Coordinates of C-alpha atoms and ligand atoms in Angstrom, one line a residue:
X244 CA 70.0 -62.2 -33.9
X245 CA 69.4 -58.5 -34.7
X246 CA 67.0 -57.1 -36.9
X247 CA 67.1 -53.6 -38.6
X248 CA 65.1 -51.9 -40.9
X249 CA 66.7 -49.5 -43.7
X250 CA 67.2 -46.4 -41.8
X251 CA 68.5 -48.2 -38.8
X252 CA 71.4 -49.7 -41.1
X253 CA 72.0 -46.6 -42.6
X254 CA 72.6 -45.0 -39.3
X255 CA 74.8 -47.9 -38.9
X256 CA 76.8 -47.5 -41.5
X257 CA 77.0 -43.7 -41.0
X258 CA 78.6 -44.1 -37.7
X259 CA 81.3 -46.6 -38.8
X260 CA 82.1 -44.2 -41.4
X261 CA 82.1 -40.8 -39.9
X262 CA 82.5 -41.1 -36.4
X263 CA 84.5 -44.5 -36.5
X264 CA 86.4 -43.3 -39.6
X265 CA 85.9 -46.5 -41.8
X266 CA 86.0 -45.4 -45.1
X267 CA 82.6 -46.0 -47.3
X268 CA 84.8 -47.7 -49.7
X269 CA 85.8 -50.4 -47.6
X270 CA 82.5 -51.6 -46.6
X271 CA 81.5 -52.0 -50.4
X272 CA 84.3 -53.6 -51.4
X273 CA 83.7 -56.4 -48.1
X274 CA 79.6 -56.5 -49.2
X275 CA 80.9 -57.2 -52.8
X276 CA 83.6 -60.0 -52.0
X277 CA 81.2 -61.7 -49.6
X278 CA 78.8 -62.1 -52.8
X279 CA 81.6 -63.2 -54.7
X280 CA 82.5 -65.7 -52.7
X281 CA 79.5 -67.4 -52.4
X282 CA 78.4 -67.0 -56.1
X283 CA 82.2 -68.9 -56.7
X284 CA 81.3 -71.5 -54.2
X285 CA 77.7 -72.4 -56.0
X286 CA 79.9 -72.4 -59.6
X287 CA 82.6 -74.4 -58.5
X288 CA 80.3 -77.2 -57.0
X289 CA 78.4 -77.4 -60.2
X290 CA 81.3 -76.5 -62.7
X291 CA 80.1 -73.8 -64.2
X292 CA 81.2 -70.3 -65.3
X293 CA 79.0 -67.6 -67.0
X294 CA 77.5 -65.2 -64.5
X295 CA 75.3 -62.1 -65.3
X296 CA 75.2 -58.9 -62.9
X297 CA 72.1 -56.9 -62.4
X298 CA 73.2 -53.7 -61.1
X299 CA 71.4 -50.5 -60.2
X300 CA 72.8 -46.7 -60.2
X301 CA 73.3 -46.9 -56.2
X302 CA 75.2 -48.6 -53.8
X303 CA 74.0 -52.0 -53.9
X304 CA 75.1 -51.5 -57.7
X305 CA 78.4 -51.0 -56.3
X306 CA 78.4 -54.2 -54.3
X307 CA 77.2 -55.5 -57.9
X308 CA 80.4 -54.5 -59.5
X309 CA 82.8 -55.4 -56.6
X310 CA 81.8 -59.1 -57.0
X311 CA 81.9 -58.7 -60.6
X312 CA 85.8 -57.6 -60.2
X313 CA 86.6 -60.7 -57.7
X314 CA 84.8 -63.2 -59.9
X315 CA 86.6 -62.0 -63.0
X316 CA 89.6 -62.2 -61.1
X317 CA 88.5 -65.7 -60.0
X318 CA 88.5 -66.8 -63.6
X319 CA 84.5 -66.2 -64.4
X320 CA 82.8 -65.2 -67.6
X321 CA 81.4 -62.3 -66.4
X322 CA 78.8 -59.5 -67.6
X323 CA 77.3 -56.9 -65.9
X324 CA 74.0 -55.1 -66.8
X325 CA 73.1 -51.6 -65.4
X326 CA 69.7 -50.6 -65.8
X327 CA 70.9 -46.2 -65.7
X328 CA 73.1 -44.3 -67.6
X329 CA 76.1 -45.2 -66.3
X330 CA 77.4 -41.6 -66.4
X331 CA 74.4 -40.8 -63.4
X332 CA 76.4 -43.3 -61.6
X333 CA 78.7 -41.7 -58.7
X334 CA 80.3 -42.3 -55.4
X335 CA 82.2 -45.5 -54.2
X336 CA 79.9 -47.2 -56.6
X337 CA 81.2 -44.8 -59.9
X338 CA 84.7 -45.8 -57.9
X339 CA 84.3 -49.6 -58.5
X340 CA 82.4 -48.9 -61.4
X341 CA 85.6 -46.9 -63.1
X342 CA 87.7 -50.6 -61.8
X343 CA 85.5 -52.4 -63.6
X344 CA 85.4 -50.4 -67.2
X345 CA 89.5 -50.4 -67.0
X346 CA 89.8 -53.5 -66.2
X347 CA 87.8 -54.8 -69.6
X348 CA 84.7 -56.6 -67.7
X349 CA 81.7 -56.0 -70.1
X350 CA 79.8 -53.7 -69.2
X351 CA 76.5 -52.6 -70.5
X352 CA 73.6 -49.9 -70.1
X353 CA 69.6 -51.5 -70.3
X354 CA 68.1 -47.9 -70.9
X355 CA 65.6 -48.8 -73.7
X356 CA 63.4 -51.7 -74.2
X357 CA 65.4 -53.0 -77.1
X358 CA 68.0 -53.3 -74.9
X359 CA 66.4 -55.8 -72.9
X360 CA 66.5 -58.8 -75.7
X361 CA 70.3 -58.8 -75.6
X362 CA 69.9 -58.9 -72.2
X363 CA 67.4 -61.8 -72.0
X364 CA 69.7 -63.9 -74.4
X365 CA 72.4 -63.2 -71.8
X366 CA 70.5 -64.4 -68.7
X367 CA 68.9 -67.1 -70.9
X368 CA 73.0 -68.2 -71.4
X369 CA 74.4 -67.3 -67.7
X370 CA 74.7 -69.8 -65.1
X371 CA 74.0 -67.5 -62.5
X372 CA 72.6 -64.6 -61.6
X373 CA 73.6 -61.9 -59.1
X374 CA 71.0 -59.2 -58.4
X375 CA 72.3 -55.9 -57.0
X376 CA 69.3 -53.7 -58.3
X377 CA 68.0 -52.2 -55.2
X378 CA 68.8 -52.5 -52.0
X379 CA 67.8 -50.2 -48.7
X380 CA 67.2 -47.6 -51.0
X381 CA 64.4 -49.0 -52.5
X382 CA 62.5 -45.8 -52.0
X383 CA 59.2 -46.0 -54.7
X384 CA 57.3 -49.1 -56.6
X385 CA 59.0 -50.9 -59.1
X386 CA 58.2 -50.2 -63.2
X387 CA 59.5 -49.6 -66.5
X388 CA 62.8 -51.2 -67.6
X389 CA 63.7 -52.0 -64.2
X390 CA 60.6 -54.3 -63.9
X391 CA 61.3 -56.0 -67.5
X392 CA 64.5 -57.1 -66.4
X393 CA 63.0 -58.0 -63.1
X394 CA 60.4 -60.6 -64.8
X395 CA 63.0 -62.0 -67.7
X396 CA 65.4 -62.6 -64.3
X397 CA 62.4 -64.3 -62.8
X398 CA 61.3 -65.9 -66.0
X399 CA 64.3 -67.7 -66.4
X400 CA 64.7 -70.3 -64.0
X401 CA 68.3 -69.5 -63.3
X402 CA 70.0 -69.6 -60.3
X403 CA 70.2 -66.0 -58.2
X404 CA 71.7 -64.6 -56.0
X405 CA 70.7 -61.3 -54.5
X406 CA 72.4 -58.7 -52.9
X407 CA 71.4 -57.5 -49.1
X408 CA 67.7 -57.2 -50.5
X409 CA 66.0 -59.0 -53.3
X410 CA 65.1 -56.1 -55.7
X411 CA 61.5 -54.9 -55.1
X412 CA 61.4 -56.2 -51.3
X413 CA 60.4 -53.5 -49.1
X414 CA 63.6 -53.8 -46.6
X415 CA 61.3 -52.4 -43.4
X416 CA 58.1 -54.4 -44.0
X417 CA 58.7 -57.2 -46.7
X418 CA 56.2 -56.5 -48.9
X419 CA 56.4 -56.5 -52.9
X420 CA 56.8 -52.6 -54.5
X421 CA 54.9 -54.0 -57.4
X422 CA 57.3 -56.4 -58.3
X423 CA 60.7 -58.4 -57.0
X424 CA 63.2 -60.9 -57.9
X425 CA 62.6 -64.2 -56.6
X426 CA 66.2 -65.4 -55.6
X427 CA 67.7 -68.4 -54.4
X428 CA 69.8 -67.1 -51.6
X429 CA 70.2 -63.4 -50.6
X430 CA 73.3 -62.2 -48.8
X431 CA 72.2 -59.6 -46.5
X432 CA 75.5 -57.5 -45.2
X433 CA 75.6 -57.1 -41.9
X434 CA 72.5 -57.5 -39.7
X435 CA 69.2 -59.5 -40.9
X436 CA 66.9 -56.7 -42.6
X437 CA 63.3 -56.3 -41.0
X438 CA 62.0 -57.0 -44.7
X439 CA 63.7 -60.7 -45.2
X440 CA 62.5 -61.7 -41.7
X441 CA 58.5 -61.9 -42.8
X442 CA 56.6 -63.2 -45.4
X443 CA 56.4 -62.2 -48.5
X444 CA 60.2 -61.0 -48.1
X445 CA 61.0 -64.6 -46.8
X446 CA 59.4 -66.6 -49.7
X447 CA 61.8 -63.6 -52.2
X448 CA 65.3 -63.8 -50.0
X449 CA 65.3 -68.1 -50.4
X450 CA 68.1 -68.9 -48.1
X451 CA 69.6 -65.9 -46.3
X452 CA 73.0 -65.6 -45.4
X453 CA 74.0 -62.9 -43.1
X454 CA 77.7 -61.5 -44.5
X455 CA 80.4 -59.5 -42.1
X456 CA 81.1 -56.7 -44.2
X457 CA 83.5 -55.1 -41.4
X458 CA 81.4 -52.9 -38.8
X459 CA 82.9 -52.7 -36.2
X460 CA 82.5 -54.7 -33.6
X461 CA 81.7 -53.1 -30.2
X462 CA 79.2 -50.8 -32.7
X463 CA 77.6 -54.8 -33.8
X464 CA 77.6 -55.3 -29.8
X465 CA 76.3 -52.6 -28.5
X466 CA 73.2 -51.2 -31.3
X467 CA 69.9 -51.9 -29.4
X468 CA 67.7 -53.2 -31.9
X469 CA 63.8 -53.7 -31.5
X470 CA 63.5 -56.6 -33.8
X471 CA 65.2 -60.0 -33.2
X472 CA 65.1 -63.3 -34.9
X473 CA 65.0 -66.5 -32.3
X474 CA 68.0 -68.4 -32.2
X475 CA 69.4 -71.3 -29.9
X476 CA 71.5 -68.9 -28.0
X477 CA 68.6 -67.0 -26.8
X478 CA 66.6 -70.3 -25.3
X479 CA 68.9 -72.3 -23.4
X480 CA 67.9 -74.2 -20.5
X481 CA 69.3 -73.8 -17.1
X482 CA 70.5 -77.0 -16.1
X483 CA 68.5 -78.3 -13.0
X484 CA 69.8 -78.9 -9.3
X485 CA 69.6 -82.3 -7.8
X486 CA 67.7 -81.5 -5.0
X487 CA 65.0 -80.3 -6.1
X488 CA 61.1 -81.2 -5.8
X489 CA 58.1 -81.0 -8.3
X490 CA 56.8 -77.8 -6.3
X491 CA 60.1 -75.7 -7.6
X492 CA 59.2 -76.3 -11.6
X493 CA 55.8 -73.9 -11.1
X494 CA 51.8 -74.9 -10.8
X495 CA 49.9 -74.3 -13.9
X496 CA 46.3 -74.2 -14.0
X497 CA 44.5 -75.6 -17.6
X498 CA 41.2 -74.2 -18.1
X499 CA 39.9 -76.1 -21.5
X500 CA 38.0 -78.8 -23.2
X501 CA 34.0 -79.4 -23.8
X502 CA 31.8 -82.3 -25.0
X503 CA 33.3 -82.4 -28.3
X504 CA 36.8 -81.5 -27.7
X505 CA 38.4 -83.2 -24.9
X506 CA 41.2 -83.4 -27.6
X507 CA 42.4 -79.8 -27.2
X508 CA 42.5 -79.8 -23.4
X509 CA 44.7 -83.1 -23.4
X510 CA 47.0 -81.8 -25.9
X511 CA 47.6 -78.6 -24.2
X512 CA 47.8 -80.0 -20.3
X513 CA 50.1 -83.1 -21.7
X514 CA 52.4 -80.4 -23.4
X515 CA 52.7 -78.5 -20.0
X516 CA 53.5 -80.8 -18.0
X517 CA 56.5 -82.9 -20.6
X518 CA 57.8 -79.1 -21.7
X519 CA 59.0 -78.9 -17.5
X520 CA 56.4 -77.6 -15.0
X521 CA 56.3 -79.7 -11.7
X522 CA 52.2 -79.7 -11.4
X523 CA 49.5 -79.1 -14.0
X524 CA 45.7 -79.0 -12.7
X525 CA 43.4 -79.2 -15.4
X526 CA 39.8 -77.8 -15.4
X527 CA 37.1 -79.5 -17.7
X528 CA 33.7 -79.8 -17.7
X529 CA 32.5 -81.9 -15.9
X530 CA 30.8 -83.9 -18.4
X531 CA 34.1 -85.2 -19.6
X532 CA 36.0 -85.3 -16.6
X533 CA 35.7 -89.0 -16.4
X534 CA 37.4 -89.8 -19.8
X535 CA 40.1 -86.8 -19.3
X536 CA 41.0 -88.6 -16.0
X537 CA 41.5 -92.0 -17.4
X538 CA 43.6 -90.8 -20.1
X539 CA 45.5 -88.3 -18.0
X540 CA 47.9 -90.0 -15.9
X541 CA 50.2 -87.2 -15.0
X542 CA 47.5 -84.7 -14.8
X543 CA 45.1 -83.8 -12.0
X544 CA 41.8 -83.3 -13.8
X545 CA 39.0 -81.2 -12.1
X546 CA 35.0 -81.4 -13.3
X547 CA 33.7 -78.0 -13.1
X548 CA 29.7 -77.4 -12.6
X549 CA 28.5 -77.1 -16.6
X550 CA 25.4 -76.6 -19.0
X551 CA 25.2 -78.8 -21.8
X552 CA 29.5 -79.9 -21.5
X553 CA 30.6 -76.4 -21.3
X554 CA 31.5 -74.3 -19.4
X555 CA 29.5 -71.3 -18.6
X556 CA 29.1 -68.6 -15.3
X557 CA 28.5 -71.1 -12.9
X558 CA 32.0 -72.7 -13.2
X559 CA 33.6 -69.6 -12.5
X560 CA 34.2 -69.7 -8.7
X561 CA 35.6 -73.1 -8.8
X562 CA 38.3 -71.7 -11.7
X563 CA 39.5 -69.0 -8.9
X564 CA 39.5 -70.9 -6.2
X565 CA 41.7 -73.5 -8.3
X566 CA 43.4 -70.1 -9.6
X567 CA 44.8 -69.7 -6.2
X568 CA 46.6 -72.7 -5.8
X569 CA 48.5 -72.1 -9.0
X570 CA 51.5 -69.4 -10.1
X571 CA 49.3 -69.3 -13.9
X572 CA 46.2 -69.9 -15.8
X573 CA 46.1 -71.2 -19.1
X574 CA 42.5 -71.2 -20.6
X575 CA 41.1 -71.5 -24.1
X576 CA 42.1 -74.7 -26.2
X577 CA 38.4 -76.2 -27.0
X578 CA 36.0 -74.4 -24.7
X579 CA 33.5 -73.9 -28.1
X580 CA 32.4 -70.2 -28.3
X581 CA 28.7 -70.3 -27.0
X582 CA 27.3 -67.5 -25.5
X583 CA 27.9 -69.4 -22.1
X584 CA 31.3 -69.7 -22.7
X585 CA 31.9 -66.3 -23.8
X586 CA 30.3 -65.1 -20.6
X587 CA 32.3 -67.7 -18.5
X588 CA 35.5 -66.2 -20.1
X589 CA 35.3 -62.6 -19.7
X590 CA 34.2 -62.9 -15.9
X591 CA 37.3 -65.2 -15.4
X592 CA 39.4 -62.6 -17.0
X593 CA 37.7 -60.1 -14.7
X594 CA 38.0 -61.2 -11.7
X595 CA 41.1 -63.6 -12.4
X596 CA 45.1 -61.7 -10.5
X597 CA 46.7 -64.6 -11.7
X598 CA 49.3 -64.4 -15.0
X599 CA 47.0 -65.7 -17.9
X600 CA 47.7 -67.2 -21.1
X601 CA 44.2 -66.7 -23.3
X602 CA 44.3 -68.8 -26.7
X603 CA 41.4 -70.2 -29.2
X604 CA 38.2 -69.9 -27.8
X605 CA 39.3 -67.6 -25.0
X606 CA 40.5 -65.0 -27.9
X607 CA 36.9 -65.0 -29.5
X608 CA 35.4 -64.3 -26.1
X609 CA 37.0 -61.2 -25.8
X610 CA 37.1 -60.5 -29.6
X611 CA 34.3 -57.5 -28.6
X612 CA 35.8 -56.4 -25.0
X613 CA 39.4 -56.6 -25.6
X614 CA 40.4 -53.0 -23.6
X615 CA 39.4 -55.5 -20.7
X616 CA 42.7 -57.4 -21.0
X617 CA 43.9 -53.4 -20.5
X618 CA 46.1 -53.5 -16.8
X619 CA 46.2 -57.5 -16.5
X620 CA 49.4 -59.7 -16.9
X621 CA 48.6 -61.7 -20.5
X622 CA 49.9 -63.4 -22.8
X623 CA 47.9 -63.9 -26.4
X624 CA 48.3 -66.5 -28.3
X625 CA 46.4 -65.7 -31.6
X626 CA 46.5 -67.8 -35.4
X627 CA 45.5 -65.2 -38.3
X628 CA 41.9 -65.7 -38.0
X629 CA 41.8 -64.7 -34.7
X630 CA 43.8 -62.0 -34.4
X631 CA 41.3 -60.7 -37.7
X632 CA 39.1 -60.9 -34.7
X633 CA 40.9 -59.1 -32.0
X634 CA 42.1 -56.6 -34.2
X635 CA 38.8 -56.0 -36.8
X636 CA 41.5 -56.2 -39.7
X637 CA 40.9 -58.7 -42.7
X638 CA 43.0 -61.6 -42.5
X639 CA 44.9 -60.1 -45.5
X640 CA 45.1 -57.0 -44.4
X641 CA 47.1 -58.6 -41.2
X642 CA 49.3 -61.1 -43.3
X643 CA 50.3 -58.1 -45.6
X644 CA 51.2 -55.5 -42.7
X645 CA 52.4 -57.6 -39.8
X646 CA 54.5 -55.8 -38.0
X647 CA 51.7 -53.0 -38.1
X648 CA 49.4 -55.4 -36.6
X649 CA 51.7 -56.2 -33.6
X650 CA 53.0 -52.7 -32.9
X651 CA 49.5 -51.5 -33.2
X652 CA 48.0 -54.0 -31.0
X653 CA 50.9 -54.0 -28.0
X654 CA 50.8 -50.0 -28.2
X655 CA 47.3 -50.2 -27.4
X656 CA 46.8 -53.1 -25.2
X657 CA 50.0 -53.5 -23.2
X658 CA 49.8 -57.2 -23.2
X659 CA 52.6 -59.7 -25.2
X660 CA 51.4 -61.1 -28.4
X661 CA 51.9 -64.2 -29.9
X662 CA 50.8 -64.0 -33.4
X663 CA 51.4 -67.2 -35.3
X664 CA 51.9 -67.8 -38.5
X665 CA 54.9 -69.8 -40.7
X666 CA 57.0 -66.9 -39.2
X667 CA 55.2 -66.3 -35.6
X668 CA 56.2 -63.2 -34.4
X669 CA 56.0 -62.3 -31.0
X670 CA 55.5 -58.8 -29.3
X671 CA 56.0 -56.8 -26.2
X672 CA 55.3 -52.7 -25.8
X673 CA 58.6 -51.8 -23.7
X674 CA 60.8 -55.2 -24.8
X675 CA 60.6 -55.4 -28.6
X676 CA 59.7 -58.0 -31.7
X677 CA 61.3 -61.6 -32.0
X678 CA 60.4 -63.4 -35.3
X679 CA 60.6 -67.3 -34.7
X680 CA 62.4 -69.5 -37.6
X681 CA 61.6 -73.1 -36.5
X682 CA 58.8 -74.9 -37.8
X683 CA 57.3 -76.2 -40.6
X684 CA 54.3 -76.4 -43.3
X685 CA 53.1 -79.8 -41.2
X686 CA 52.3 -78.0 -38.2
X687 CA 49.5 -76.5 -39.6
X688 CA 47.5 -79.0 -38.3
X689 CA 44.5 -78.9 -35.3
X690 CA 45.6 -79.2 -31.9
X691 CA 48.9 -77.6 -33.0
X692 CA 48.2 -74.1 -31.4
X693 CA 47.0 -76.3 -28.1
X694 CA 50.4 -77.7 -27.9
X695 CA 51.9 -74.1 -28.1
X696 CA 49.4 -72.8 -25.2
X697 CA 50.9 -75.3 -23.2
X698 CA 54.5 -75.0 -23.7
X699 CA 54.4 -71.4 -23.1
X700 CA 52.6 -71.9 -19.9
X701 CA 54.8 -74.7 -18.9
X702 CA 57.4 -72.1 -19.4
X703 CA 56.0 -69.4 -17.4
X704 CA 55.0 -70.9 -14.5
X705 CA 58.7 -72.2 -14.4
X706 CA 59.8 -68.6 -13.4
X707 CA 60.2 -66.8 -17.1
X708 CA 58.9 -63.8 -18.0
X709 CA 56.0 -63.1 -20.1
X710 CA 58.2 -62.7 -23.2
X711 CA 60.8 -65.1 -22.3
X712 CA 58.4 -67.9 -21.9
X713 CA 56.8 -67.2 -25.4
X714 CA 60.2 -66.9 -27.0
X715 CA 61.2 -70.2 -25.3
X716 CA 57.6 -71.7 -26.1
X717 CA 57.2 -71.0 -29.5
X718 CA 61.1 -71.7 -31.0
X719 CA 61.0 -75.4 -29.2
X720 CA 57.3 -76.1 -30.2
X721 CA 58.8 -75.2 -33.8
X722 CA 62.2 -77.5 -33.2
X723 CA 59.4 -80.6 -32.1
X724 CA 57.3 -80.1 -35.1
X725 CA 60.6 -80.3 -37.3
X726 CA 61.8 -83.0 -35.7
X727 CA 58.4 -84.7 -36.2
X728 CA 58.5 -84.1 -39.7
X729 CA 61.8 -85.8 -40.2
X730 CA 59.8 -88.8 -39.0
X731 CA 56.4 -88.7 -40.1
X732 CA 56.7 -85.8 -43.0
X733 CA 54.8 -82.5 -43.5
X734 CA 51.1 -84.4 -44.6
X735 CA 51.1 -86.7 -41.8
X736 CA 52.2 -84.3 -39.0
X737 CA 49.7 -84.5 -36.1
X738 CA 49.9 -82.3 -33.0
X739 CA 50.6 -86.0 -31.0
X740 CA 53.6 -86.0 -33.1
X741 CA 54.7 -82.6 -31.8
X742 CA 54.0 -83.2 -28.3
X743 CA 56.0 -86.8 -28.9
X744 CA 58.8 -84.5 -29.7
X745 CA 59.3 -81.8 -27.0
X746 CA 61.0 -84.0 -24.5
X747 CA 63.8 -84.3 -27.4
X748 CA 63.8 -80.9 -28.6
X749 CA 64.7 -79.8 -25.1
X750 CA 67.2 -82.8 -24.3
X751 CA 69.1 -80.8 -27.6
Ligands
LIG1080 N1 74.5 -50.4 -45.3 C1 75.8 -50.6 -45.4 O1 76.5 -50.7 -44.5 C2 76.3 -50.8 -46.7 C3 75.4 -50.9 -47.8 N2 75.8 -51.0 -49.0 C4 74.9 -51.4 -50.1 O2 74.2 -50.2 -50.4 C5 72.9 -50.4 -50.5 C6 72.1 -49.2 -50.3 O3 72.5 -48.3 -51.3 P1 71.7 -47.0 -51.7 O4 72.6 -46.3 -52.7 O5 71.3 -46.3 -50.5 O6 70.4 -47.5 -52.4 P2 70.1 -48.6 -53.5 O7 71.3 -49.0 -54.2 O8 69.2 -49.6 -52.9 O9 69.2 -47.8 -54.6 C7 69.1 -46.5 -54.6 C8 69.0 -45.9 -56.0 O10 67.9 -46.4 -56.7 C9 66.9 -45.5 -56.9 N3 65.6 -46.2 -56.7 C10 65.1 -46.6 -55.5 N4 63.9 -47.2 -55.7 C11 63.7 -47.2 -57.1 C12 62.7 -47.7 -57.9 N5 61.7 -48.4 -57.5 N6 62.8 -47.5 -59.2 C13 63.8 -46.8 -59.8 N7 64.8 -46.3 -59.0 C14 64.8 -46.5 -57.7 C15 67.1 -44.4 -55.8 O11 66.6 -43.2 -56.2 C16 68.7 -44.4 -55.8 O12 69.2 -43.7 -56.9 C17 72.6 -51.5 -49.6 O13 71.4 -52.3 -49.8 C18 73.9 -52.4 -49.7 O14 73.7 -53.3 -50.8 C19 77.3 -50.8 -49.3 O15 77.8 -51.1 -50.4 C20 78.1 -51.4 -48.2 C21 77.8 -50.8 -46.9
K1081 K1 69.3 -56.4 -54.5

């Protein structure tokens, strides 16, 4: 599904109207009914009838008093609210405005702070609320009266319902111009906006529903966007000849696991191997290659030379002349981050031509070298914390500017990032942005991120590209954990559970 930001939809808009010839007017009036009709649907289904409109002095205003006209029409008590002197109001929105006044829909201005306790004893009595503040044009931090009514909306506890943009989103980045309303569902006209697709815009929009409001479609069709949301359409699996042998689903090489965390190593060679792949090799220590290989069945384990059950420069021939026999390597999930290891890493990486999947430990090796990942086929597959690392941003600096962070870090590094998260977002230099929707809150759990490493692997030694695999990884390890959940719930999640879960996922 596409993502755009604001200007991108306003290009979009521009072309149907000017060089397509559909009149501005029309798309209003199909972004106001498509608001109408789902602020009827929630009324009907719990009988009620009073509705209060926010509206602002531009466009998404208008849509504000389009759905006002069809829910009057439709038999609803309703008022609208416009925070501007209605007489600064012009356009299609002054058009439908004009409808609104002659028709005898109540209409009112919120100009001083008087105003706004009439206004709070109207929300206070509505049954719903529809927000058409800002939308796209959002263009400065929210304050004064605009903010009041913003807080009393939120305040309320009612039911809302924004339009295209909760008010005080940031449509291109999600984040909150000092403040927003905090709506049920959004209905977003058009295309998914860049600033609904990532937190805090995601926790603001509740559900989003995405509302045909009449572009054309060849112009829908053919605009190339950078950003994409995940859906099922964009991982489905090829359906597999009969004759065919173990050594046509791809080799994958595991490099993980120490003394203390043989855990991370299973979960991520187990997750290979049941997401598809037709041989997975795993490399441990050799400390723990004994216990590895009793619980292992479908896994052929590998003790490498150690120091002290880990891995350090001494195991590194053995990795590339295990490297050889395989189309990837996977290495990271529970190597520890000794000195040893660190050194073992980065002289894998060096001298390593094989496609490489680096994750956990293997990220906080290079976390002071990354230009050496510079020229080498990678995939990263960072949480928060260790992208803070790779990158030297704080942890809330990254959550607050994601996209930033990806576009920043793929610019510079040419590699395809997989930064995870409730929304994991997943990056390439020359082939754009997808933002994952699956998963949940119980897959925030340790080994999780193990069980990712290895779907994605699984995925690209199978024959999909770099960003194709992570796509594919990422939205099915999402799809297990829910399905996990519906069993076990959010608080007793474990990353067995997930793993227990991918043969289903991708039997869907
Ligand atoms: N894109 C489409 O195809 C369609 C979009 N529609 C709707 O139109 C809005 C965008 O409308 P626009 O007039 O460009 O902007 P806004 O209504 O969001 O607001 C602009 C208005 O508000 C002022 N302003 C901006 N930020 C602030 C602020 N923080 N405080 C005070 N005032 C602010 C700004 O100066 C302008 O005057 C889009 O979201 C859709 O809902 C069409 O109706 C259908 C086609
Ligand atoms: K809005």
């Amino acid at each position: 599904m596409k993502i755009v930001s604001n200007g991108e939809m306003r290009e979009i808009e521009s072309i149907a109207i000017n060089t397509v010839g559909l009149p501005s007017v029309c798309l209003m009036e199909n972004a106001g009914r498509a608001v109408a009709e789902h602020a009827a649907e929630y009324l009907f289904s719990c009988k009620r009838k009073n509705i209060v409109i926010l509206c602002g002095k531009g466009n998404n205003g208008g849509d504000g008093f389009v759905a006002a006209r069809y829910l009057f029409n439709k038999g609803f008590d309703v008022k609208v609210f416009v925070v501007s002197n209605i007489g600064l109001i012009s356009g299609d929105a002054k058009k439908n405005l004009d409808i609104i006044i002659n028709m005898g829909i109540y209409v009112a201005e919120i100009l001083q702070k008087e105003q706004l306790k009439f206004f709070e004893k109207n929300i206070k009595e509505s049954d719903l609320v529809i927000d058409a503040l800002y939308g796209t044009g959002l263009d400065r931090e929210v304050s004064g009266i605009s903010k009041d009514a913003i807080d009393i909306v939120n305040g309320s506890g009612k039911y809302v319902i924004s339009v295209d943009i909760p008010s005080g989103i940031n449509g291109d980045n999600g984040k909150v111009e000092g403040c927003a309303v905090k709506a049920n569902v959004t209905v977003t006209m058009q295309f998914m906006k860049k600033g609904i697709a990532v937190y805090p815009g995601v926790d603001y929009a509740g559900k989003v529903i995405v509302a045909d409001i009449g572009i054309p479609r060849n112009l829908v069709d053919n605009i190339q966007c950078r950003y994409n949301m995940i859906s099922q359409d964009d991982v489905v699996l090829p359906k597999r000849a009969r004759n065919t042998h173990k050594g046509d689903y791809g080799k994958l090489l595991v490099v993980a696991g120490s003394k203390n965390m043989t855990g991370a190593a299973a979960l991520c060679a187990m997750s290979a191997i049941k997401t598809g792949c037709g041989i997975v090799k795993l490399a441990v220590p050799k400390a723990i290659q004994g216990i590895m290989q009793s619980s292992l069945r479908e896994i052929i384990t590998y003790g490498l030379d150690d120091k002290d059950g880990a891995f350090y420069l001494g195991s590194v021939d053995e990795v590339l002349k295990l490297a050889n026999t395989v189309d990837a390597v996977a290495i990271g999930p529970g190597l520890t981050n000794s000195c040893d290891v660190r050194e073992f890493v980065k002289e894998v990486i060096l001298r390593l031509e094989k496609p490489l999947v680096l994750d956990a430990d293997a990220l906080n090796a290079i976390s002071d070298s990354v230009d050496m990942i510079i020229g080498k086929d990678v995939i990263l597959t960072p949480h928060i914390g260790e992208m803070s690392r790779l990158s030297g941003g704080s942890a809330n600096e990254i959550n607050d500017n994601i996209y930033e962070t990806v576009e920043k870090f793929i610019s510079k590094y040419k590699a395809t990032l997989v930064l995870k998260g409730s929304r994991t977002v997943i990056g390439n230099d020359t082939e754009g942005i997808y933002i994952n929707c699956t998963g949940n809150p119980g897959m925030a759990t340790a080994g999780s991120g193990d069980v990712l490493t290895g779907m994605i692997s699984s995925f690209l030694v199978q024959g999909l590209k770099e960003v194709k695999a992570a796509i594919y990884g990422v939205y099915y390890h999402g799809k297990a954990g829910d399905m996990a959940s519906e069993r076990y719930g959010e608080y007793g999640l474990t990353a067995t559970n997930i793993l227990e879960y991918i043969p289903y996922v991708m039997k869907m």
